[in-house]
XYZ file of C-alpha atoms in Angstrom:
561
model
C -13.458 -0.576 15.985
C -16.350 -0.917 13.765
C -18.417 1.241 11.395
C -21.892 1.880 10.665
C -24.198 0.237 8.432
C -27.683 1.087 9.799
C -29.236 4.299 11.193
C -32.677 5.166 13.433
C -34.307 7.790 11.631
C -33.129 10.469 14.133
C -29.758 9.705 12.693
C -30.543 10.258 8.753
C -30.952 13.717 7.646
C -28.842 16.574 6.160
C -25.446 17.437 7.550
C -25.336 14.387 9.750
C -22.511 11.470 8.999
C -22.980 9.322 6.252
C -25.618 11.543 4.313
C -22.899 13.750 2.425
C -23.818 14.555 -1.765
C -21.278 12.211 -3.047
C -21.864 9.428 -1.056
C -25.716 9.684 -1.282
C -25.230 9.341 -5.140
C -23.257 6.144 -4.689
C -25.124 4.572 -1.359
C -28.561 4.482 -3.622
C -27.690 2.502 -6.457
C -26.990 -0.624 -4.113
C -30.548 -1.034 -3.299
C -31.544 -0.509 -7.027
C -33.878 -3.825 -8.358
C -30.856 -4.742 -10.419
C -28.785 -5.515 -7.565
C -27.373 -9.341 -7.368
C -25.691 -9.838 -3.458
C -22.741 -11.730 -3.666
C -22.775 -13.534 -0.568
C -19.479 -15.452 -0.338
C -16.493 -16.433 -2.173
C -18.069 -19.884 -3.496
C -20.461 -17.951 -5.536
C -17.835 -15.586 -6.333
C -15.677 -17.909 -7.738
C -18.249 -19.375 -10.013
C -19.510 -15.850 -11.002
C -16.077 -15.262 -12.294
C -14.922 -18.907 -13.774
C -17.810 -18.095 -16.041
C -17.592 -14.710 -16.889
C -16.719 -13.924 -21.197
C -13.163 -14.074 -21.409
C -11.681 -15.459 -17.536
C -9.145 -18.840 -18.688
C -9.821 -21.404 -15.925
C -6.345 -23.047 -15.759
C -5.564 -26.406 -14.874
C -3.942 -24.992 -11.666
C -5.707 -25.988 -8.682
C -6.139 -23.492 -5.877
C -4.006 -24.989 -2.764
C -6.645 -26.124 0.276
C -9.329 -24.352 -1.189
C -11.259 -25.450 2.008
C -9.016 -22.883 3.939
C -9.639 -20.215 2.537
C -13.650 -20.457 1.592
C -13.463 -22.327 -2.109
C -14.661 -25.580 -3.027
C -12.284 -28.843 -3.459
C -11.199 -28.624 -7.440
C -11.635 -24.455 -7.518
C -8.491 -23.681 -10.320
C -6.539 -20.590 -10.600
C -8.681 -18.062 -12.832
C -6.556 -15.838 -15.100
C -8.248 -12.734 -16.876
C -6.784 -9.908 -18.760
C -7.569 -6.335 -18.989
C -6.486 -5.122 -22.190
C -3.429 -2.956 -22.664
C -4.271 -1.120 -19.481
C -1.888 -3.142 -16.855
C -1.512 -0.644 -14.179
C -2.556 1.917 -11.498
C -3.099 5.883 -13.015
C -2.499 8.810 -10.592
C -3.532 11.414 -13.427
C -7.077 9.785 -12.676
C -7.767 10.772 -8.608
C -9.945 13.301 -7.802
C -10.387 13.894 -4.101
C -12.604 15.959 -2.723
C -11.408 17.516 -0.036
C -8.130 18.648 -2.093
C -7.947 22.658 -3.882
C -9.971 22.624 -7.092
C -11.487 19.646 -7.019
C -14.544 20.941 -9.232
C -16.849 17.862 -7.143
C -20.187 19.687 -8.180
C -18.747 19.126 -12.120
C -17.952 15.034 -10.752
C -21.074 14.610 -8.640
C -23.034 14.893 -12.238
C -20.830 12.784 -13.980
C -21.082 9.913 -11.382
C -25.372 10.625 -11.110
C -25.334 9.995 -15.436
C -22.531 7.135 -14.627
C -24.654 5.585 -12.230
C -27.854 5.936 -14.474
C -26.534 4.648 -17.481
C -25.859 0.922 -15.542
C -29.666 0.534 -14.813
C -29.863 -1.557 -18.141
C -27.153 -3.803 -16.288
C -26.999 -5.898 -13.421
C -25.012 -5.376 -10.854
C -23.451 -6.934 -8.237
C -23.162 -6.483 -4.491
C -20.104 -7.430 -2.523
C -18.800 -6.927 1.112
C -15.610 -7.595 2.904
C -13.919 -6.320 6.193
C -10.634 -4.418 5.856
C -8.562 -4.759 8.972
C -8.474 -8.144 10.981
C -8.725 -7.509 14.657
C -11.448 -6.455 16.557
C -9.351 -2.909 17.406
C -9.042 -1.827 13.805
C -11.478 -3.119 11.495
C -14.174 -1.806 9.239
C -17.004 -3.060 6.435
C -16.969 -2.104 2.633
C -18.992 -2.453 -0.055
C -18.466 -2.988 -3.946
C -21.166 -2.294 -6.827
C -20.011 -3.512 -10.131
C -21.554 -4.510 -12.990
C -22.472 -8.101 -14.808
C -19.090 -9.117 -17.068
C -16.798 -7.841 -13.969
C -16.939 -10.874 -12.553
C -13.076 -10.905 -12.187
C -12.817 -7.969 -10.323
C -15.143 -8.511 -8.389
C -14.041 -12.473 -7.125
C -10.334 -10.506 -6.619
C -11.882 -8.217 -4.597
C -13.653 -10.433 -2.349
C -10.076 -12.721 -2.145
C -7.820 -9.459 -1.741
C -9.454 -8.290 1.192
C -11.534 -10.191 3.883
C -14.975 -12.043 2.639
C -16.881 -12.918 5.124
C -17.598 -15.773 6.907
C -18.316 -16.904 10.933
C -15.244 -16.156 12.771
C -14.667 -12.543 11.330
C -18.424 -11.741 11.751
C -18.313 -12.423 15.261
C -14.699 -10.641 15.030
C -16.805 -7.421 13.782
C -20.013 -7.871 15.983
C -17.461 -7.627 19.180
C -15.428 -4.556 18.098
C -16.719 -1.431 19.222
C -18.078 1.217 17.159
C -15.695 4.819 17.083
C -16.675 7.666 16.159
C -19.056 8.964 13.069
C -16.989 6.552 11.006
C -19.488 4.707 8.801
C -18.898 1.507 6.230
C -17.220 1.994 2.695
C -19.470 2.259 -0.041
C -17.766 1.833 -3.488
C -19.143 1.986 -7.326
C -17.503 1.045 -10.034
C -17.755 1.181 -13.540
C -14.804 -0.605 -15.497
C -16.311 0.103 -19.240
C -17.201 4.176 -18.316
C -16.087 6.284 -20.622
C -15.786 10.178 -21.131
C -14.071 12.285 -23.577
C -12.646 14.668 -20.537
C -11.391 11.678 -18.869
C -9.507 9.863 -21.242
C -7.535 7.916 -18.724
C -10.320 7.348 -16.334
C -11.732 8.639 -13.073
C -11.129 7.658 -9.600
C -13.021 9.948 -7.137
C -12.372 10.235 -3.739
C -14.391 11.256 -0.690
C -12.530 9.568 1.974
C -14.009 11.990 4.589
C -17.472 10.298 4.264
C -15.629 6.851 3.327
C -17.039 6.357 -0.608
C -15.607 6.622 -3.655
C -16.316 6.140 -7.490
C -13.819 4.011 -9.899
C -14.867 4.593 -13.549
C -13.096 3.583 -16.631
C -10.423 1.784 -14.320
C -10.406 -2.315 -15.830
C -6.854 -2.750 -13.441
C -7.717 -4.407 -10.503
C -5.073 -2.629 -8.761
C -7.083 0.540 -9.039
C -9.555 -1.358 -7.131
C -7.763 -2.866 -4.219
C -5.694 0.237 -3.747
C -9.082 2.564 -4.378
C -10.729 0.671 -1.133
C -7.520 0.742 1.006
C -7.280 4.528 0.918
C -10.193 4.751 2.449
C -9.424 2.371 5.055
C -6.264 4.216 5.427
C -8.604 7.191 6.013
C -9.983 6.208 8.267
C -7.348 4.738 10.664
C -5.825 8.290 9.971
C -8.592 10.260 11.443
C -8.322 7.240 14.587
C -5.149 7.324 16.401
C -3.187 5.270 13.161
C -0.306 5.802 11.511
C -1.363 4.293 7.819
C 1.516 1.832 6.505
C 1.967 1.140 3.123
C 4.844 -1.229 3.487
C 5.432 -4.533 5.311
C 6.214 -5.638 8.911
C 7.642 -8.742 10.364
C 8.290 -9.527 13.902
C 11.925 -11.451 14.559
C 12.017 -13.669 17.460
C 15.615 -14.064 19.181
C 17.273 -16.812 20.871
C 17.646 -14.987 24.250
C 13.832 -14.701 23.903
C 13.728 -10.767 23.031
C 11.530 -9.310 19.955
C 12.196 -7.184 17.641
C 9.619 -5.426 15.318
C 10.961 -3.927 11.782
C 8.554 -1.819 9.446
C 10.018 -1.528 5.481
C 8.187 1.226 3.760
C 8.521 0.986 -0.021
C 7.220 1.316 -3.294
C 6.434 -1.426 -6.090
C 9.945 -2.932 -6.892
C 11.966 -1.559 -4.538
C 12.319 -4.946 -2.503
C 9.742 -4.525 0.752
C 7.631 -7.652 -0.317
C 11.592 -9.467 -0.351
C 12.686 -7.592 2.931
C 9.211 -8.358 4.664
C 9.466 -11.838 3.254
C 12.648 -13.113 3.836
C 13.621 -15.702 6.184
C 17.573 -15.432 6.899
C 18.367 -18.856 6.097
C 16.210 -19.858 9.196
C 18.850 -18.690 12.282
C 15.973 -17.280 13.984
C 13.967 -18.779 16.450
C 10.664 -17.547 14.795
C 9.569 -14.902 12.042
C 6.385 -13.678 11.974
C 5.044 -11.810 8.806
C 1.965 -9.246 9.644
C 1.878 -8.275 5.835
C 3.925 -7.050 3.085
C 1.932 -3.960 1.494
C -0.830 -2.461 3.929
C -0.986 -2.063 7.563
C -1.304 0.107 10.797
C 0.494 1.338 13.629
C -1.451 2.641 17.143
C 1.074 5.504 17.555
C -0.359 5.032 21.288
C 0.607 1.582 21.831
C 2.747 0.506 19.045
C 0.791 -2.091 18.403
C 0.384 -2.748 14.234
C -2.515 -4.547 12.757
C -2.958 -6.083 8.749
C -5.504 -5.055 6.400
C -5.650 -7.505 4.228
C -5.370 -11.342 4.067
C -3.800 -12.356 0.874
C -1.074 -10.863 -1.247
C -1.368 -8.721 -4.547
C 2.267 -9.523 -5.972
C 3.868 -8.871 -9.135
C 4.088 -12.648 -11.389
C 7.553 -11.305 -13.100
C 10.213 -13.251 -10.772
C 7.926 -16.667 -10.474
C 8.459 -18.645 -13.761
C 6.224 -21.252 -14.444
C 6.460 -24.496 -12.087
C 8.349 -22.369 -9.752
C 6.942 -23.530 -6.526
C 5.378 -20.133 -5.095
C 3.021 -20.598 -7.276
C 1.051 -23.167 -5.942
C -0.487 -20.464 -3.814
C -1.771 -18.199 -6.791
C -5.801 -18.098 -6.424
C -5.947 -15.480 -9.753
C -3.849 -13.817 -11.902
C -3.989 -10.544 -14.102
C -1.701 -9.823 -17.299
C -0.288 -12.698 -18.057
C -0.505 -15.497 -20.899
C -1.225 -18.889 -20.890
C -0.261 -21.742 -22.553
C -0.089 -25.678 -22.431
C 2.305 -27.506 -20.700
C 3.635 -31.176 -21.781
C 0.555 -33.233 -20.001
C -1.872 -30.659 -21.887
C -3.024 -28.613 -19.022
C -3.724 -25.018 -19.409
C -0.879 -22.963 -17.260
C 0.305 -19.774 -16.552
C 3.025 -17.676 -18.664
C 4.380 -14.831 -15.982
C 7.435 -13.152 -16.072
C 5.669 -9.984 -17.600
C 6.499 -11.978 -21.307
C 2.603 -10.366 -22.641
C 3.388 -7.091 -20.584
C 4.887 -5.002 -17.532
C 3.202 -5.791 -13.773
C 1.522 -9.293 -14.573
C -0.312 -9.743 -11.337
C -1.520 -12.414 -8.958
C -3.484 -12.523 -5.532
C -1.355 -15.413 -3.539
C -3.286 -17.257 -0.258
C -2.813 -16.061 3.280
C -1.297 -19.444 3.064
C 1.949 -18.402 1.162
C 3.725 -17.169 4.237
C 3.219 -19.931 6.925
C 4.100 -17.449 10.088
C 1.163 -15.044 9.097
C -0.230 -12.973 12.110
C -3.076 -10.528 12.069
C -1.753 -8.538 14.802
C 1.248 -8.333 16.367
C 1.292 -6.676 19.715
C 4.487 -6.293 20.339
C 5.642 -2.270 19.914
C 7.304 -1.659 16.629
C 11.109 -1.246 17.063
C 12.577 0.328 13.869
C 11.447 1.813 10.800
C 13.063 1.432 7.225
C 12.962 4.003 4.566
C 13.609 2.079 1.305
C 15.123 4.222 -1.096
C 17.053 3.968 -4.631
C 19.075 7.110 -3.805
C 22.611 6.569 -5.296
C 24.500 9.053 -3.053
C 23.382 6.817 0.207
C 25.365 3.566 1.400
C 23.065 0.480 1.957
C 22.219 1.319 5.549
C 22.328 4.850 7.471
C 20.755 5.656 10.721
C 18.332 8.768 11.249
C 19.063 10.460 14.241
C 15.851 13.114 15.530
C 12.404 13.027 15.030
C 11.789 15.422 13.169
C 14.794 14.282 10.548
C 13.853 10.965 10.660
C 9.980 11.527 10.040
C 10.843 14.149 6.537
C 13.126 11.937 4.731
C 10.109 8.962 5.034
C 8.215 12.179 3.739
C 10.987 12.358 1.214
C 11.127 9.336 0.226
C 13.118 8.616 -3.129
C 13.074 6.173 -5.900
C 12.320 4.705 -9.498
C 9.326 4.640 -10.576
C 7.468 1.130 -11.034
C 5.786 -0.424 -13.460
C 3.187 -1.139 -11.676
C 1.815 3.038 -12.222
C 0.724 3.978 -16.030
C 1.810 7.705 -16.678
C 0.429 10.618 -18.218
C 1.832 11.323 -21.851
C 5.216 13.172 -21.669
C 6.210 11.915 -18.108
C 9.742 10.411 -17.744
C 9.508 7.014 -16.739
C 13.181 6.705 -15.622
C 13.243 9.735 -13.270
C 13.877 9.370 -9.868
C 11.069 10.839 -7.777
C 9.863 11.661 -4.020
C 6.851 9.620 -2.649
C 5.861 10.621 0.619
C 6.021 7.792 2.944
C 5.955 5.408 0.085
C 2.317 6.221 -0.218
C 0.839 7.527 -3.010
C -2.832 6.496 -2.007
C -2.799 8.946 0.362
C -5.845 11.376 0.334
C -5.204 13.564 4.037
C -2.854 16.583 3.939
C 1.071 14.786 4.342
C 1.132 16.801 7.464
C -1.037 14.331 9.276
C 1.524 11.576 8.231
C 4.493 13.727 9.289
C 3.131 13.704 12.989
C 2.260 10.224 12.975
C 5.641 8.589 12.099
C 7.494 11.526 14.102
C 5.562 10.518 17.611
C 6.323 7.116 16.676
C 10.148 8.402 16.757
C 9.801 10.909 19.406
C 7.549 9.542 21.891
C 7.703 5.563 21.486
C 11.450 5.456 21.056
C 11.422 3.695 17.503
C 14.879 4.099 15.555
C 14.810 5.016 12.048
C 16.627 3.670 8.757
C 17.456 4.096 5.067
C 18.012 1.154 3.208
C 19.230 1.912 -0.618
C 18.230 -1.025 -2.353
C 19.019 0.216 -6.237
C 23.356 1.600 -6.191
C 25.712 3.356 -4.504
C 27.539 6.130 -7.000
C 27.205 3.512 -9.600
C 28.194 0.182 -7.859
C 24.924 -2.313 -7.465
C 23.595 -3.025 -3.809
C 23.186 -6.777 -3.667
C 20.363 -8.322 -1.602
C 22.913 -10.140 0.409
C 23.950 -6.762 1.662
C 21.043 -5.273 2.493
C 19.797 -8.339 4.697
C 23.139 -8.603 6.495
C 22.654 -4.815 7.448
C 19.232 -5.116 8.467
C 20.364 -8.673 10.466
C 23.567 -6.417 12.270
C 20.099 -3.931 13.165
C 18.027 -6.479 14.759
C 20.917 -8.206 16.257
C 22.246 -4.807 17.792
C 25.826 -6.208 16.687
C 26.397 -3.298 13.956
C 28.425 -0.612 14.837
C 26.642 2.733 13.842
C 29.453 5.736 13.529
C 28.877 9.445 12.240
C 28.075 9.715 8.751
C 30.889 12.116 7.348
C 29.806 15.811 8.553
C 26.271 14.507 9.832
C 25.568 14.993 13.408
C 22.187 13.870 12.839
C 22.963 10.570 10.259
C 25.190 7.324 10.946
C 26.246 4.811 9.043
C 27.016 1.367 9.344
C 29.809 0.759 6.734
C 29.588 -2.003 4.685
C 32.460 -2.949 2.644
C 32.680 -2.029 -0.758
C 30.197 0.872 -0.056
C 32.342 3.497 1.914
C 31.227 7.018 0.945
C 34.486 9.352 0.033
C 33.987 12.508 1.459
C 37.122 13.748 0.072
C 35.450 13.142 -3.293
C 34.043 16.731 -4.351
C 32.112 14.902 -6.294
C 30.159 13.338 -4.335
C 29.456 15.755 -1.899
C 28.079 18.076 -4.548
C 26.060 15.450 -5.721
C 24.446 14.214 -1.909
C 24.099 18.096 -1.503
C 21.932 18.101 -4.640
C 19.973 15.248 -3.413
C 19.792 16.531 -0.023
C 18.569 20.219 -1.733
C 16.269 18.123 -4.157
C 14.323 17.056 -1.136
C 14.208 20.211 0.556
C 13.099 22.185 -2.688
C 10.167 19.881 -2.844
C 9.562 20.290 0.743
C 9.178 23.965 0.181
C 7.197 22.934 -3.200
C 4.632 21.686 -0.907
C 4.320 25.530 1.008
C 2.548 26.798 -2.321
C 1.393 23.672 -4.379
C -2.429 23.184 -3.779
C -3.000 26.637 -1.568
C -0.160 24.768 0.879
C -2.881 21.683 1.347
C 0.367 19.464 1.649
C 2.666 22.154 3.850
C 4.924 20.365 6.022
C 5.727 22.184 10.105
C 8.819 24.215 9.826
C 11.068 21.816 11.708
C 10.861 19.575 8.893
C 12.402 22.099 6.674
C 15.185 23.259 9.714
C 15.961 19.476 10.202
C 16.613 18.842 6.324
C 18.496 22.206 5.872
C 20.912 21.472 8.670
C 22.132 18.089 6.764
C 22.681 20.934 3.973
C 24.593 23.298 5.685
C 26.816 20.244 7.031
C 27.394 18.945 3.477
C 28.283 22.728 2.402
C 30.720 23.181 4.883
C 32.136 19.991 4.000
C 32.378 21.501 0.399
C 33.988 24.295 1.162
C 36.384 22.718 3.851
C 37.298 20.269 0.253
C 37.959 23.236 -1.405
C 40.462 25.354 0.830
C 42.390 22.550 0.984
């Protein structure tokens, strides 16, 4: 698919797609007089080497050639202050309960006004990289955001020859039209002290003021994407997919949905000590599923990872192209090098080449096989099995974990508290509902199994890494033996040694209960929260409060005896 950039005059007017208020304010400004186009990543790159403040290091960027950059481009490093990560408290989205978008239309009209004694510069990339799934955006930003802008361009995909003719052979869908986003890094506004990110992903635009992070950025243009593929036949993945080839010749397709830290870049990544014929990687943070084929597609190119567990020299590094929150220093020869491992701050950032993972595929066509729900959910052994649709779709939309470093918090919020994230998603700007029937036809109608992997501890005893790949190698394999979980009719478990839940333990059950109740209280949370805007189908809630009544009879059984 493609979307629209130009329209006969039949097509512009009032009520017709692409000529909404919000987007109207933001589609304008890029044909203001003070508009620079950025027309590739050369110019890019040399827009942001000498922008106040970037530190050119002494790195060089590996093949350059490869991926659009001059021979001798170096790793740019630039910092954004003490703001190092993403703000929820921020969104606005439009089509959620009230949203006052009158009161933000005004705000974004005087936002956009006030950068006519600035210029500004025009960029455009493709998000999605086959000619099924992929669709044109545009950032404004102005002069002295250089940085963002060049990590933009990298993040996503610039454009050159072989992705233009890509786009000019995929076939229009739809009303969709292309992303049009404005940004404004230095807004400010004493009723937004944190900054505003607002949303109208049903017309595909959005403004980011006040928001230096580049993660607000990259993640700001994906949910639209994500959108979009939403309102198209897509389930919208944030998480990572690899495809495993066997040496009888079979495939097997794994999806790990996750949040910052909880190991789906390592999971996605990893490459079992080589006893496969083949791995390939699609991506390890954004992608799509056709819940009519199977088939997944990336979104992005390049990788957004955290700097923390890559020392300097280590050799993963030699595919950085930028880097965000970190330091800098001089090495023994006297060249200018990175200091990562989040020694300045938390969530030190880099944008790594296409080129890091050397089995990268754009598509793979093959029909995904299994889904993994990552979770840091201590009454859970490192690998269960979700038996059920409906079962298996809720706890993805009950996801649980820590939060990450990578999100900055409203005052007063508990950093350490474990929390639900729907699908591992918090980007998401639909009503959950339409991601409940997504991943449940996935289960239902294509067959895929369903897992959670606990990747933090079980009642108190760490999960090692080792553990969690050799469960997820006995999945692909086919050579674990899955058994009832306890009480579960609906949940198995493949027991791993050391990690064998005690069901005689009162205990625990009354603490996986709780946990259990915990996600069916904010199930029900979501009947009244926002007018019910996030209300998930009452087999959701039937599926969830059978595990309950299980784990209670369990309880009681304990008890009389």
């Amino acid at each position: 698919m493609s979307t629209k950039a130009y329209y006969t005059h039949e097509e512009i007017g009032k009520g017709k797609p692409g000529f909404s208020k919000t987007r109207s304010i933001i589609e304008a400004a890029f044909y203001g007089n003070n508009v620079v186009e950025v027309t590739d990543l050369k110019q890019a790159y040399e827009l942001a080497k000498n922008s106040p403040g970037t530190i050119v290091t002494d790195m060089p960027v590996y093949k350059p050639e490869a991926i659009g950059l001059d021979e001798g481009s170096k790793v740019l490093l630039f910092n954004d202050g003490s703001v190092t990560g993403r703000c929820a408290a921020a969104r606005r989205i439009s089509s959620e309960p009230g949203v006052d978008t009158n009161d933000l239309d005004l705000k974004l009209m005087d936002a956009i006004y006030d950068t006519r004694w600035t210029t500004l510069y025009h960029a455009q990339v493709y998000i999605g990289l086959d000619p099924e799934f992929m669709v044109k955006a545009h950032l404004l930003i102005p002069e002295g955001e250089e940085n963002i802008l060049y990590s933009w361009m990298l993040n996503f995909q610039y454009m050159n020859p072989k992705y233009n003719e890509m786009y000019k052979n995929s076939q229009p869908i739809a009303d969709e039209t292309d992303i049009y986003i404005f940004s404004d890094p230095q807004w400010t506004h004493e009723e937004h002290p944190l900054g505003l990110t607002y949303f109208n992903t049903d017309t595909n635009c959005a403004a980011l003021l006040g928001m230096k992070y580049f993660g607000e950025h990259k993640k700001g243009t994906l949910t639209i994407a994500w959108a979009i593929a939403n309102r198209n036949g897509y389930a919208s993945c944030h998480g990572g997919q690899k495809e495993f080839k066997l040496d009888n010749g079979e495939k097997f397709v794994a999806s790990f949905f996750g949040l910052s830290g909880s190991g789906k870049s390592t999971l996605t990544h990893a490459t079992h000590n080589n006893k496969y014929e083949e791995i390939q990687v699609l991506h390890d943070d954004a992608f799509i599923i056709n819940t009519e084929t199977g088939a997944s597609i990336a979104m992005e190119p390049t990788y957004f990872d955290k700097t923390a567990d890559y020392p300097t020299g280590c050799p993963d590094n030699k595919y950085l192209l930028t880097a965000q929150n970190c330091s800098a220093t001089r090495d023994s020869e006297g060249k200018v090098v990175l200091v990562t491992e989040d020694i300045r701050n938390g969530n030190g950032r880099a944008i790594k080449s296409k080129l890091w993972s050397p089995n990268r595929v754009d598509k793979i066509n093959d029909p995904v096989n299994a889904i993994f729900w990552i979770m840091k959910d201590p009454t859970i052994p490192p690998i269960v099995k979700i038996k059920g649709a409906s079962l298996a779709s809720v706890m993805g939309a009950t996801l649980a974990t820590k939060r990450s470093s990578a999100e900055r918090l409203a005052p007063g919020v508990d950093p350490n508290r474990l929390v639900v994230e729907p699908y591992a998603n918090p980007f998401r700007t639909y009503p959950l509902v339409n991601d409940y029937k997504k991943f449940r036809k996935l289960v239902k109608e294509r067959n895929v199994d369903c897992y959670i992997i606990n990747t933090g501890d079980f009642m108190g005893k760490d999960i090692k890494p080792a553990t969690t790949i050799s469960a997820i190698e006995q999945v692909v394999e086919e050579t674990g033996e899955f058994k009832q979980w306890g009480p579960f009719t609906d949940i198995e478990v493949l027991e791993m040694e050391g990690y064998v839940s005690d069901f005689s333990d009162m205990n625990y059950v009354e603490t996986l209960k709780a946990r259990m109740t915990d996600r069916l209280n904010f199930v029900f949370e979501k009947d009244v929260e926002d007018g019910g805007y996030n209300a998930l189908p009452t087999q959701a809630k039937e599926a969830l409060a059978k595990v309950i009544g299980e784990a209670h009879n369990l309880e009681v059984e304990n008890s009389n005896n």
